[in-house]
Amino acid sequence: MKIINTAKNGQAVMVSKSFDELTDVEIKMAGTDIELKDDVEDFRLQYNKKGELLHVAAGQLKDDRKEATADYDVIDAMTLLFGKKGTKEVANAKKRYARTYGKKVTKAQIDAAKRVLA
């Protein structure tokens, strides 16, 4: 565990922990970010000045994942987001994503990204 920031009363408000250091409550709070446990070095936890857990999120990617992320092309990402569904370009972009990350991109992920950009 690494304390990143503390409140005036001495309470740690921003903490970095490895997956092994997380408690059951913190794992539940992480939600879907916990799927990245093999890809990230640490998780960032945010507390209020009373010590109550507010937020858990995935932290920095491991070095091998950073390289894999760099290999995935921005054009492929844009093709997934704005390409016409069912075209060869979109299908190829999905295959490259699966090869790069070891899992398939889902329609829910694409729709969520489109909502963020809209």
JSON list of C-alpha atoms in Angstrom, two decimals:
[
{"chain": "A", "resi": 1, "resn": "MET", "atom": "CA", "xyz": [0.00, 0.00, 0.00]},
{"chain": "A", "resi": 2, "resn": "LYS", "atom": "CA", "xyz": [1.25, 3.45, -0.92]},
{"chain": "A", "resi": 3, "resn": "ILE", "atom": "CA", "xyz": [-0.33, 6.60, 0.51]},
{"chain": "A", "resi": 4, "resn": "ILE", "atom": "CA", "xyz": [-0.52, 9.27, -2.18]},
{"chain": "A", "resi": 5, "resn": "ASN", "atom": "CA", "xyz": [-2.38, 12.03, -0.37]},
{"chain": "A", "resi": 6, "resn": "THR", "atom": "CA", "xyz": [-3.61, 12.71, 3.18]},
{"chain": "A", "resi": 7, "resn": "ALA", "atom": "CA", "xyz": [-6.18, 15.06, 4.68]},
{"chain": "A", "resi": 8, "resn": "LYS", "atom": "CA", "xyz": [-5.33, 17.73, 7.26]},
{"chain": "A", "resi": 9, "resn": "ASN", "atom": "CA", "xyz": [-6.40, 15.37, 10.05]},
{"chain": "A", "resi": 10, "resn": "GLY", "atom": "CA", "xyz": [-3.84, 12.76, 8.89]},
{"chain": "A", "resi": 11, "resn": "GLN", "atom": "CA", "xyz": [-6.36, 10.42, 7.27]},
{"chain": "A", "resi": 12, "resn": "ALA", "atom": "CA", "xyz": [-5.16, 8.89, 3.99]},
{"chain": "A", "resi": 13, "resn": "VAL", "atom": "CA", "xyz": [-7.53, 10.08, 1.25]},
{"chain": "A", "resi": 14, "resn": "MET", "atom": "CA", "xyz": [-5.77, 8.71, -1.84]},
{"chain": "A", "resi": 15, "resn": "VAL", "atom": "CA", "xyz": [-4.14, 5.28, -1.67]},
{"chain": "A", "resi": 16, "resn": "SER", "atom": "CA", "xyz": [-2.58, 2.93, -4.20]},
{"chain": "A", "resi": 17, "resn": "LYS", "atom": "CA", "xyz": [-2.86, -0.83, -3.54]},
{"chain": "A", "resi": 18, "resn": "SER", "atom": "CA", "xyz": [-2.03, -3.98, -5.46]},
{"chain": "A", "resi": 19, "resn": "PHE", "atom": "CA", "xyz": [-4.86, -6.44, -6.17]},
{"chain": "A", "resi": 20, "resn": "ASP", "atom": "CA", "xyz": [-3.66, -8.75, -3.39]},
{"chain": "A", "resi": 21, "resn": "GLU", "atom": "CA", "xyz": [-3.99, -5.94, -0.83]},
{"chain": "A", "resi": 22, "resn": "LEU", "atom": "CA", "xyz": [-7.63, -5.14, -1.65]},
{"chain": "A", "resi": 23, "resn": "THR", "atom": "CA", "xyz": [-10.34, -6.12, 0.83]},
{"chain": "A", "resi": 24, "resn": "ASP", "atom": "CA", "xyz": [-13.66, -7.70, -0.19]},
{"chain": "A", "resi": 25, "resn": "VAL", "atom": "CA", "xyz": [-15.46, -4.35, 0.17]},
{"chain": "A", "resi": 26, "resn": "GLU", "atom": "CA", "xyz": [-12.88, -2.64, -2.05]},
{"chain": "A", "resi": 27, "resn": "ILE", "atom": "CA", "xyz": [-13.17, -5.38, -4.68]},
{"chain": "A", "resi": 28, "resn": "LYS", "atom": "CA", "xyz": [-16.95, -4.96, -4.77]},
{"chain": "A", "resi": 29, "resn": "MET", "atom": "CA", "xyz": [-16.57, -1.18, -5.08]},
{"chain": "A", "resi": 30, "resn": "ALA", "atom": "CA", "xyz": [-14.16, -1.64, -8.04]},
{"chain": "A", "resi": 31, "resn": "GLY", "atom": "CA", "xyz": [-16.99, -3.21, -10.06]},
{"chain": "A", "resi": 32, "resn": "THR", "atom": "CA", "xyz": [-16.02, -3.87, -13.69]},
{"chain": "A", "resi": 33, "resn": "ASP", "atom": "CA", "xyz": [-12.51, -2.45, -13.19]},
{"chain": "A", "resi": 34, "resn": "ILE", "atom": "CA", "xyz": [-11.69, -5.66, -11.30]},
{"chain": "A", "resi": 35, "resn": "GLU", "atom": "CA", "xyz": [-11.66, -7.48, -14.67]},
{"chain": "A", "resi": 36, "resn": "LEU", "atom": "CA", "xyz": [-8.39, -5.63, -15.35]},
{"chain": "A", "resi": 37, "resn": "LYS", "atom": "CA", "xyz": [-6.64, -7.17, -12.32]},
{"chain": "A", "resi": 38, "resn": "ASP", "atom": "CA", "xyz": [-4.13, -9.01, -14.54]},
{"chain": "A", "resi": 39, "resn": "ASP", "atom": "CA", "xyz": [-3.43, -5.94, -16.67]},
{"chain": "A", "resi": 40, "resn": "VAL", "atom": "CA", "xyz": [-2.85, -3.24, -14.03]},
{"chain": "A", "resi": 41, "resn": "GLU", "atom": "CA", "xyz": [-0.08, -2.72, -11.52]},
{"chain": "A", "resi": 42, "resn": "ASP", "atom": "CA", "xyz": [-2.27, -1.17, -8.84]},
{"chain": "A", "resi": 43, "resn": "PHE", "atom": "CA", "xyz": [-5.69, 0.12, -7.91]},
{"chain": "A", "resi": 44, "resn": "ARG", "atom": "CA", "xyz": [-6.40, 3.69, -6.76]},
{"chain": "A", "resi": 45, "resn": "LEU", "atom": "CA", "xyz": [-8.65, 4.07, -3.72]},
{"chain": "A", "resi": 46, "resn": "GLN", "atom": "CA", "xyz": [-10.22, 7.33, -2.64]},
{"chain": "A", "resi": 47, "resn": "TYR", "atom": "CA", "xyz": [-11.44, 7.96, 0.92]},
{"chain": "A", "resi": 48, "resn": "ASN", "atom": "CA", "xyz": [-13.05, 10.97, 2.57]},
{"chain": "A", "resi": 49, "resn": "LYS", "atom": "CA", "xyz": [-11.45, 12.63, 5.60]},
{"chain": "A", "resi": 50, "resn": "LYS", "atom": "CA", "xyz": [-13.53, 10.38, 7.88]},
{"chain": "A", "resi": 51, "resn": "GLY", "atom": "CA", "xyz": [-11.94, 7.26, 6.35]},
{"chain": "A", "resi": 52, "resn": "GLU", "atom": "CA", "xyz": [-14.99, 6.11, 4.39]},
{"chain": "A", "resi": 53, "resn": "LEU", "atom": "CA", "xyz": [-14.28, 4.52, 1.03]},
{"chain": "A", "resi": 54, "resn": "LEU", "atom": "CA", "xyz": [-15.58, 6.65, -1.85]},
{"chain": "A", "resi": 55, "resn": "HIS", "atom": "CA", "xyz": [-14.13, 5.22, -5.06]},
{"chain": "A", "resi": 56, "resn": "VAL", "atom": "CA", "xyz": [-11.94, 2.41, -6.40]},
{"chain": "A", "resi": 57, "resn": "ALA", "atom": "CA", "xyz": [-10.48, 2.45, -9.92]},
{"chain": "A", "resi": 58, "resn": "ALA", "atom": "CA", "xyz": [-7.81, 0.64, -11.91]},
{"chain": "A", "resi": 59, "resn": "GLY", "atom": "CA", "xyz": [-4.45, 2.41, -11.78]},
{"chain": "A", "resi": 60, "resn": "GLN", "atom": "CA", "xyz": [-1.45, 2.18, -14.09]},
{"chain": "A", "resi": 61, "resn": "LEU", "atom": "CA", "xyz": [-1.15, -0.52, -16.73]},
{"chain": "A", "resi": 62, "resn": "LYS", "atom": "CA", "xyz": [1.65, -3.07, -16.49]},
{"chain": "A", "resi": 63, "resn": "ASP", "atom": "CA", "xyz": [4.55, -2.54, -18.92]},
{"chain": "A", "resi": 64, "resn": "ASP", "atom": "CA", "xyz": [3.54, -5.38, -21.25]},
{"chain": "A", "resi": 65, "resn": "ARG", "atom": "CA", "xyz": [-0.01, -3.99, -21.45]},
{"chain": "A", "resi": 66, "resn": "LYS", "atom": "CA", "xyz": [1.29, -0.49, -22.22]},
{"chain": "A", "resi": 67, "resn": "GLU", "atom": "CA", "xyz": [3.11, -1.92, -25.24]},
{"chain": "A", "resi": 68, "resn": "ALA", "atom": "CA", "xyz": [0.02, -3.83, -26.38]},
{"chain": "A", "resi": 69, "resn": "THR", "atom": "CA", "xyz": [-2.07, -0.68, -26.03]},
{"chain": "A", "resi": 70, "resn": "ALA", "atom": "CA", "xyz": [0.42, 1.25, -28.12]},
{"chain": "A", "resi": 71, "resn": "ASP", "atom": "CA", "xyz": [0.21, -1.41, -30.84]},
{"chain": "A", "resi": 72, "resn": "TYR", "atom": "CA", "xyz": [-3.54, -1.00, -31.20]},
{"chain": "A", "resi": 73, "resn": "ASP", "atom": "CA", "xyz": [-4.15, 1.65, -33.83]},
{"chain": "A", "resi": 74, "resn": "VAL", "atom": "CA", "xyz": [-6.23, 4.79, -33.26]},
{"chain": "A", "resi": 75, "resn": "ILE", "atom": "CA", "xyz": [-7.73, 4.27, -36.71]},
{"chain": "A", "resi": 76, "resn": "ASP", "atom": "CA", "xyz": [-9.05, 0.89, -35.55]},
{"chain": "A", "resi": 77, "resn": "ALA", "atom": "CA", "xyz": [-10.67, 2.51, -32.53]},
{"chain": "A", "resi": 78, "resn": "MET", "atom": "CA", "xyz": [-12.32, 5.15, -34.69]},
{"chain": "A", "resi": 79, "resn": "THR", "atom": "CA", "xyz": [-13.46, 2.48, -37.14]},
{"chain": "A", "resi": 80, "resn": "LEU", "atom": "CA", "xyz": [-15.17, 0.61, -34.30]},
{"chain": "A", "resi": 81, "resn": "LEU", "atom": "CA", "xyz": [-16.87, 3.75, -33.10]},
{"chain": "A", "resi": 82, "resn": "PHE", "atom": "CA", "xyz": [-17.94, 5.33, -36.35]},
{"chain": "A", "resi": 83, "resn": "GLY", "atom": "CA", "xyz": [-17.77, 2.58, -38.97]},
{"chain": "A", "resi": 84, "resn": "LYS", "atom": "CA", "xyz": [-20.87, 1.06, -40.49]},
{"chain": "A", "resi": 85, "resn": "LYS", "atom": "CA", "xyz": [-21.87, -2.08, -38.62]},
{"chain": "A", "resi": 86, "resn": "GLY", "atom": "CA", "xyz": [-21.24, -5.26, -40.62]},
{"chain": "A", "resi": 87, "resn": "THR", "atom": "CA", "xyz": [-18.48, -3.92, -42.86]},
{"chain": "A", "resi": 88, "resn": "LYS", "atom": "CA", "xyz": [-15.15, -5.66, -43.39]},
{"chain": "A", "resi": 89, "resn": "GLU", "atom": "CA", "xyz": [-13.25, -2.75, -41.86]},
{"chain": "A", "resi": 90, "resn": "VAL", "atom": "CA", "xyz": [-15.17, -2.99, -38.59]},
{"chain": "A", "resi": 91, "resn": "ALA", "atom": "CA", "xyz": [-14.78, -6.78, -38.52]},
{"chain": "A", "resi": 92, "resn": "ASN", "atom": "CA", "xyz": [-11.02, -6.48, -39.07]},
{"chain": "A", "resi": 93, "resn": "ALA", "atom": "CA", "xyz": [-10.71, -3.83, -36.36]},
{"chain": "A", "resi": 94, "resn": "LYS", "atom": "CA", "xyz": [-12.52, -6.16, -33.94]},
{"chain": "A", "resi": 95, "resn": "LYS", "atom": "CA", "xyz": [-10.16, -9.02, -34.83]},
{"chain": "A", "resi": 96, "resn": "ARG", "atom": "CA", "xyz": [-7.09, -6.83, -34.27]},
{"chain": "A", "resi": 97, "resn": "TYR", "atom": "CA", "xyz": [-8.51, -5.74, -30.91]},
{"chain": "A", "resi": 98, "resn": "ALA", "atom": "CA", "xyz": [-9.04, -9.38, -29.90]},
{"chain": "A", "resi": 99, "resn": "ARG", "atom": "CA", "xyz": [-5.49, -10.27, -30.99]},
{"chain": "A", "resi": 100, "resn": "THR", "atom": "CA", "xyz": [-3.99, -7.32, -29.13]},
{"chain": "A", "resi": 101, "resn": "TYR", "atom": "CA", "xyz": [-5.92, -7.59, -25.84]},
{"chain": "A", "resi": 102, "resn": "GLY", "atom": "CA", "xyz": [-6.77, -11.28, -25.78]},
{"chain": "A", "resi": 103, "resn": "LYS", "atom": "CA", "xyz": [-10.52, -10.67, -25.53]},
{"chain": "A", "resi": 104, "resn": "LYS", "atom": "CA", "xyz": [-13.26, -9.57, -27.86]},
{"chain": "A", "resi": 105, "resn": "VAL", "atom": "CA", "xyz": [-14.66, -6.06, -27.89]},
{"chain": "A", "resi": 106, "resn": "THR", "atom": "CA", "xyz": [-18.35, -6.10, -27.02]},
{"chain": "A", "resi": 107, "resn": "LYS", "atom": "CA", "xyz": [-21.22, -4.08, -28.43]},
{"chain": "A", "resi": 108, "resn": "ALA", "atom": "CA", "xyz": [-21.78, -2.67, -24.94]},
{"chain": "A", "resi": 109, "resn": "GLN", "atom": "CA", "xyz": [-18.22, -1.33, -24.85]},
{"chain": "A", "resi": 110, "resn": "ILE", "atom": "CA", "xyz": [-18.62, 0.31, -28.26]},
{"chain": "A", "resi": 111, "resn": "ASP", "atom": "CA", "xyz": [-21.98, 1.82, -27.26]},
{"chain": "A", "resi": 112, "resn": "ALA", "atom": "CA", "xyz": [-20.54, 3.14, -23.99]},
{"chain": "A", "resi": 113, "resn": "ALA", "atom": "CA", "xyz": [-17.66, 4.80, -25.85]},
{"chain": "A", "resi": 114, "resn": "LYS", "atom": "CA", "xyz": [-20.10, 6.37, -28.31]},
{"chain": "A", "resi": 115, "resn": "ARG", "atom": "CA", "xyz": [-22.13, 7.81, -25.40]},
{"chain": "A", "resi": 116, "resn": "VAL", "atom": "CA", "xyz": [-18.99, 9.36, -23.94]},
{"chain": "A", "resi": 117, "resn": "LEU", "atom": "CA", "xyz": [-18.08, 10.96, -27.27]},
{"chain": "A", "resi": 118, "resn": "ALA", "atom": "CA", "xyz": [-21.60, 12.20, -28.00]}
]
